[in-house]
C-alpha positions as MATLAB code, in Angstrom:
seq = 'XXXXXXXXXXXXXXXXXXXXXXXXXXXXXXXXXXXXXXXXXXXXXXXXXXXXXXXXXXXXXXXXXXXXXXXXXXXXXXXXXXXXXXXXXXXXXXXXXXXXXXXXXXXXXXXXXXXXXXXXXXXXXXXXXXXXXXXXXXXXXXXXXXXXXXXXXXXXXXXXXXXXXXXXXXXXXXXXXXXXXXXXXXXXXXXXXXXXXXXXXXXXXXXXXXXXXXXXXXXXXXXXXXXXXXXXXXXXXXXXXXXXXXXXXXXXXXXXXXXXXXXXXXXXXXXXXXXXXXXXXXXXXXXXXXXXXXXXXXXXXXXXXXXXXXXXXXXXXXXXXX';
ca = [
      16.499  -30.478   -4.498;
      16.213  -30.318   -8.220;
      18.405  -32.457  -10.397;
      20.813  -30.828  -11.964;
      18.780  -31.439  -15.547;
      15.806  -29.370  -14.432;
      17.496  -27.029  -12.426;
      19.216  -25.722  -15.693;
      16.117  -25.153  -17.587;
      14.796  -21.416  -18.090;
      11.428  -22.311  -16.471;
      13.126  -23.654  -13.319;
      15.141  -20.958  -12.827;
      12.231  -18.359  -13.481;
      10.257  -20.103  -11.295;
      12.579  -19.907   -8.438;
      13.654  -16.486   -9.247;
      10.016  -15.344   -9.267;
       9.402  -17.040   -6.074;
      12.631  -15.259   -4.103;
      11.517  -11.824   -5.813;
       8.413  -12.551   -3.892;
       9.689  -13.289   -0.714;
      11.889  -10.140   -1.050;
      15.184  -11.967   -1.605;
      15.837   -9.839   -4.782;
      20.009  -10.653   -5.235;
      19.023  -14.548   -5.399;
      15.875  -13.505   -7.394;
      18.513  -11.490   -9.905;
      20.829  -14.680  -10.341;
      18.400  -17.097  -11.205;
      16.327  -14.742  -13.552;
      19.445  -13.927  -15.728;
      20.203  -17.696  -15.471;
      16.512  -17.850  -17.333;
      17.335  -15.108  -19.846;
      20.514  -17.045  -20.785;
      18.032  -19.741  -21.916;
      15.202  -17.316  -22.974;
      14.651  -19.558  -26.049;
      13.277  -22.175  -24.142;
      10.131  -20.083  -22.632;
       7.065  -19.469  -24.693;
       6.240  -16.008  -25.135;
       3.562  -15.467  -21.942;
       6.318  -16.977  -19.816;
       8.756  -14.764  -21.367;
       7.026  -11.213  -21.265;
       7.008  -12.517  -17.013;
      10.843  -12.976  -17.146;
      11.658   -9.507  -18.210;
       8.865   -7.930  -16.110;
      10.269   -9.619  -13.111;
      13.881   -9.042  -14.305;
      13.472   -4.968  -15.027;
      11.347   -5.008  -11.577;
      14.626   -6.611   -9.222;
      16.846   -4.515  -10.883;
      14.809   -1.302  -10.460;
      14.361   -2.378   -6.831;
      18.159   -3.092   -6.542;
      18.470    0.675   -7.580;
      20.647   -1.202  -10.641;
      18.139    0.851  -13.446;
      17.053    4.339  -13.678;
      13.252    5.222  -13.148;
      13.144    6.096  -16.576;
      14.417    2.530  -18.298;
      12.207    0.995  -15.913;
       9.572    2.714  -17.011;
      10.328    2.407  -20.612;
      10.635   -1.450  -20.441;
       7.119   -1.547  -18.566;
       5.526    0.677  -20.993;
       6.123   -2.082  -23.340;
       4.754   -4.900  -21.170;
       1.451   -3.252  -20.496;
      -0.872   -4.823  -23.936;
       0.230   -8.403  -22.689;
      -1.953  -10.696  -21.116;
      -1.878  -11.602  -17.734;
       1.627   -9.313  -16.429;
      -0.048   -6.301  -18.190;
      -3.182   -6.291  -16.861;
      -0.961   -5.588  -13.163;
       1.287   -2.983  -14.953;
      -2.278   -0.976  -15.958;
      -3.325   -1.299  -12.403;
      -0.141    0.294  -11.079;
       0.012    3.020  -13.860;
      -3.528    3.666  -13.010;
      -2.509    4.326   -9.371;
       0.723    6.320  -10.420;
      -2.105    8.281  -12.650;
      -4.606    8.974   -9.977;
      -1.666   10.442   -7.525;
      -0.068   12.679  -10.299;
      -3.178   14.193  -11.218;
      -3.097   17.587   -9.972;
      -5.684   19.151  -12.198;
      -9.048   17.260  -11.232;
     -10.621   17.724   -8.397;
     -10.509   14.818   -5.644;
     -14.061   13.277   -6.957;
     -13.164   13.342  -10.828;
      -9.842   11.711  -10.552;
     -11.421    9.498   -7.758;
     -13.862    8.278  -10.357;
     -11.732    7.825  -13.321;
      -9.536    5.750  -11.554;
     -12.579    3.608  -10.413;
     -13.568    3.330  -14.286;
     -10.042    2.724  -15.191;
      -9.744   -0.280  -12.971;
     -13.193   -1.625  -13.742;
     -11.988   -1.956  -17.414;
      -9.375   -3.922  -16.364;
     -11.204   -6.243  -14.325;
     -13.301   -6.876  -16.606;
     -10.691   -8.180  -19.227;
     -11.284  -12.245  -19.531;
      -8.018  -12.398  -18.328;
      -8.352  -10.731  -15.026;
      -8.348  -13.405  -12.286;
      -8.713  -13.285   -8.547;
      -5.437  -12.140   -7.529;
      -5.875   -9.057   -9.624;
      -9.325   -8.586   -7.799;
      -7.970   -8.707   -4.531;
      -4.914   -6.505   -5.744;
      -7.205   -3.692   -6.913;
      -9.918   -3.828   -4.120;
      -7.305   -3.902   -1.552;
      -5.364   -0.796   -3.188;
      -9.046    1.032   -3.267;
      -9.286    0.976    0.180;
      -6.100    2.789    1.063;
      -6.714    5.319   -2.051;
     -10.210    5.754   -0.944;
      -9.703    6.214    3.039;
      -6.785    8.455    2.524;
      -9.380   10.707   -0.094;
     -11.744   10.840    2.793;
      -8.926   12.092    4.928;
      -7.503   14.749    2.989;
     -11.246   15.878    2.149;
     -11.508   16.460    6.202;
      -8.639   18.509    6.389;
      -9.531   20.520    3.070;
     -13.020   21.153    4.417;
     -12.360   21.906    8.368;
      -9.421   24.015    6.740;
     -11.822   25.738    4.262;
     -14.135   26.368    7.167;
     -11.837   28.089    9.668;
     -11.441   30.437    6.963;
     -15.199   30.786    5.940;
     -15.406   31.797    9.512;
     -12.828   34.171   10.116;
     -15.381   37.033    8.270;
     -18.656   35.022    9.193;
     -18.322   33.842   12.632;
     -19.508   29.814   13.759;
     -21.998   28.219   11.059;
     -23.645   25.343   12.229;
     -25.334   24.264    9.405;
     -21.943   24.522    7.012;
     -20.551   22.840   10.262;
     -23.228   19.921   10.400;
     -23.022   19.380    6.871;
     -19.186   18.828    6.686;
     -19.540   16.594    9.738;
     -22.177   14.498    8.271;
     -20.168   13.986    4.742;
     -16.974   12.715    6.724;
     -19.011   10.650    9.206;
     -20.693    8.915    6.127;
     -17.888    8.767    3.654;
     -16.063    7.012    6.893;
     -19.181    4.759    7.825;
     -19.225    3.294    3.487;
     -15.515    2.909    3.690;
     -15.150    0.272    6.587;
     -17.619   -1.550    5.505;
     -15.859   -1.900    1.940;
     -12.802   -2.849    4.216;
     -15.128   -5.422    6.716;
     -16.342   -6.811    2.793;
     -12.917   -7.286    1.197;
     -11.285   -8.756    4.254;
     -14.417  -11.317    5.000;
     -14.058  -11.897    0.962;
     -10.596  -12.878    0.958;
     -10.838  -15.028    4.153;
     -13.708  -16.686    2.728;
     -11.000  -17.542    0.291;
      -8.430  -18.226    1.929;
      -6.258  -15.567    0.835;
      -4.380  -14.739    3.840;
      -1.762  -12.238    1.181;
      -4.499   -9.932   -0.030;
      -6.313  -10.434    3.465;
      -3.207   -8.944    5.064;
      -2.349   -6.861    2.566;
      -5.766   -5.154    3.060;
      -5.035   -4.862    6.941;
      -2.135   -3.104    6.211;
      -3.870   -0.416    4.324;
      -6.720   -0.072    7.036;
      -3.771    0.902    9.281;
      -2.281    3.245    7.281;
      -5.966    4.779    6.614;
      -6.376    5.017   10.209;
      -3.714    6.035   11.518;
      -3.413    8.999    9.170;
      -7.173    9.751    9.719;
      -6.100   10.029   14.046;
      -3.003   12.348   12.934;
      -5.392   14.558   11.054;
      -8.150   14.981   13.315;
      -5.538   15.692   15.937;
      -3.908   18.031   13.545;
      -6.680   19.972   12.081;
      -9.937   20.479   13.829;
     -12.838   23.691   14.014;
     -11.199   26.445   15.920;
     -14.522   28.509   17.118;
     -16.233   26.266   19.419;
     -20.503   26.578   19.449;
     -21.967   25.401   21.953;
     -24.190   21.730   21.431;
     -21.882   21.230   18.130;
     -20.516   17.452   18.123;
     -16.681   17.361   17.612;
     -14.657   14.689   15.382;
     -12.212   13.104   18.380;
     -10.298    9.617   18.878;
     -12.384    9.103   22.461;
      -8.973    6.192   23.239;
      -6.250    6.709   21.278;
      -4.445    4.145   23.253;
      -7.181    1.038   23.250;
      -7.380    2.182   19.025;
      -3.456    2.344   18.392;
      -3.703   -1.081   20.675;
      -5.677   -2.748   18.141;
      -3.591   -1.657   15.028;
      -0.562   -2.712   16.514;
      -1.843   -5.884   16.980;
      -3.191   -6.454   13.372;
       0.397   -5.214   12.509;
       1.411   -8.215   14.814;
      -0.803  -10.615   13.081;
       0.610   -9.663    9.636;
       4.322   -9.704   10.892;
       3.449  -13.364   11.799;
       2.447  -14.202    8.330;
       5.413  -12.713    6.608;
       7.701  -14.353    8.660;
       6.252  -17.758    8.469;
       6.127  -17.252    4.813;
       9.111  -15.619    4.463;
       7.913  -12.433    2.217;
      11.049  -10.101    3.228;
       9.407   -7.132    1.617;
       5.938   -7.462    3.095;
       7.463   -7.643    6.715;
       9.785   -4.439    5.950;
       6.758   -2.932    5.082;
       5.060   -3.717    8.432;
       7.909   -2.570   10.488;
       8.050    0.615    8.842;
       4.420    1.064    9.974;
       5.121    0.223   13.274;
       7.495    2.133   13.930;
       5.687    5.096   12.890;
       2.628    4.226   15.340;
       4.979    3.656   17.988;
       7.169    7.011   17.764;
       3.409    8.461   17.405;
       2.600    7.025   20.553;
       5.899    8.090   22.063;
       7.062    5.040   22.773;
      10.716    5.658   21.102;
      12.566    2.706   22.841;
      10.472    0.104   21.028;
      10.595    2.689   17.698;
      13.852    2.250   17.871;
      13.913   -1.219   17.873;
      11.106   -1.906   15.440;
      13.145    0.817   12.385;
      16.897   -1.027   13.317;
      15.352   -4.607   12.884;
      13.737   -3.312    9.396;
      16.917   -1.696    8.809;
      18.935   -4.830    8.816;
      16.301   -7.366    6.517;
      16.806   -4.101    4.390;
      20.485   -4.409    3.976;
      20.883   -7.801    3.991;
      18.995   -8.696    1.423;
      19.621   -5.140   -0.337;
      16.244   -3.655   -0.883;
      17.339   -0.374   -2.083;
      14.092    1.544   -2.084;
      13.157    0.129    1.059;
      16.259    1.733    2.892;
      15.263    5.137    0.939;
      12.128    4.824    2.456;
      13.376    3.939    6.449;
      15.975    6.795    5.784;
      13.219    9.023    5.282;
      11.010    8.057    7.845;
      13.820    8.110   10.607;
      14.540   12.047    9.062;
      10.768   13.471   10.419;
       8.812   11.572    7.377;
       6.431   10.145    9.093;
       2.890   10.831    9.087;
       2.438   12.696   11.843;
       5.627   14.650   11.619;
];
């Protein structure tokens, strides 16, 4: 236990308010960070800019600031060193999925320029690597999936007035089957990276986007597929569905673990949720059940606002594959 000296300065109290804010804890996290901004005078001005970054993000999470103030405070955040270079990775995400007037490519590419820049500021370190590799490979498998549905989907209709095309056909299956090929081995590279490195958080953190990839690239193909058949063409299908969904829920499992030993509240709502979509894909609605009510409860009892938005949803048809 601290002595009662240190425990009153503002770096103590950031320091443990940063550290339940990243366990997910954000009501403790709230109390000590406004213990630090009683004593903001103490901090030097890096250490500072982190205490109101961390202090607008609880209370945005805590659904105690609008979207907009939160927004506003960040926008003022983003030239500083180290804490900025994160915000311009997340406002380069939030640009990449409100871009509705480039196509897929062009937005894909800009946002692959955008981050470069960043990671090549002197002040980029490793965790910001990991960070921005590991979002890449959910933005990046998810563009390959929507680019299968927009081309089987653009195909059916081609076909309607020209009948079966084989080469259009081969073509389209080809593209997907590479695009799919290059993106697990950039997954099989950034997981073997961060082992390498011991960084089990952005290891996992990457597991839990090749789920989601996955899983929404099974719903798809399921979903949306060539409706003339031609005889000798091959056919995108998940051969065992089971033996696959099997093997996701038991990365799942394996991050769970993690979170739990660490105690990252967040990170282990964030599992659940995905497990209890694969299960009520699978049918399995006892254990669905069980998996949302147990992510329910972490959610209210630490009071993780947008979290309980999001299990809301997904219990009200949001999943994937509903």
């Amino acid at each position: 236990m601290a002595s009662q000296a240190i425990a009153s300065t503002a770096k103590y109290n950031l320091l443990v308010g940063i550290a339940h804010y990243y366990i997910g804890n954000h009501v403790d996290a709230l109390s000590f960070l406004k213990s630090a901004q009683k004593l903001k005078a103490e901090l030097p001005t890096d250490l500072g800019i982190h205490l109101e970054y961390f202090l607008i993000s609880v209370k945005h999470s805590l659904g105690l600031c609008t979207d907009a103030d939160y927004m506003k405070k960040i926008d003022v955040m983003e030239d500083a060193d180290g804490v900025g270079l994160y915000i311009k990775i997340e406002k380069a995400k939030t640009g990449y999925y409100t871009n509705l007037s480039d196509s897929s490519a062009d937005k894909f590419d800009k946002l692959l320029k955008e981050i470069q820049a960043i990671l090549s500021h002197p002040k980029a370190d490793n965790g910001l690597k990991y960070l921005a590799e590991s979002e890449l490979v959910l933005i990046r498998g998810s563009k390959n999936n929507w680019e299968y549905i927009t081309n089987i989907t653009a195909i059916n209709a081609a076909e309607t007035v020209t009948g079966p095309d084989k080469a259009i056909r081969l073509d389209a299956f080809a593209r997907f089957t590479e695009s799919y090929d290059s993106w697990v081995l950039e997954v099989h590279r950034v997981k073997d990276e961060t082992l390498k490195e011991k960084n089990y958080f952005h290891y996992l953190h990457t597991v839990l986007n090749e789920v989601k990839v996955i899983y929404e690239m099974t719903v798809f193909i399921k979903a949306v597929s060539i409706e003339n058949s031609f005889p000798g063409m091959p056919e995108l299908k998940i051969i065992d569905q089971q033996s696959l969904f099997g093997d996701l829920l038991e990365k799942l499992a394996m991050a769970l673990q993690f979170y739990r030993q660490i105690g990252h509240i967040e990170n282990e709502v964030v599992a659940l949720s995905l497990q209890f979509e694969l299960e009520h894909y699978l049918g399995d609605f006892a254990k669905a059940n069980e998996t949302i009510s147990e992510a329910e409860n972490l959610s209210d009892t630490y009071e993780l606002t947008e979290k309980k938005r999001r299990l809301n949803h997904l219990k009200n048809k949001g999943t994937t594959h509903e």
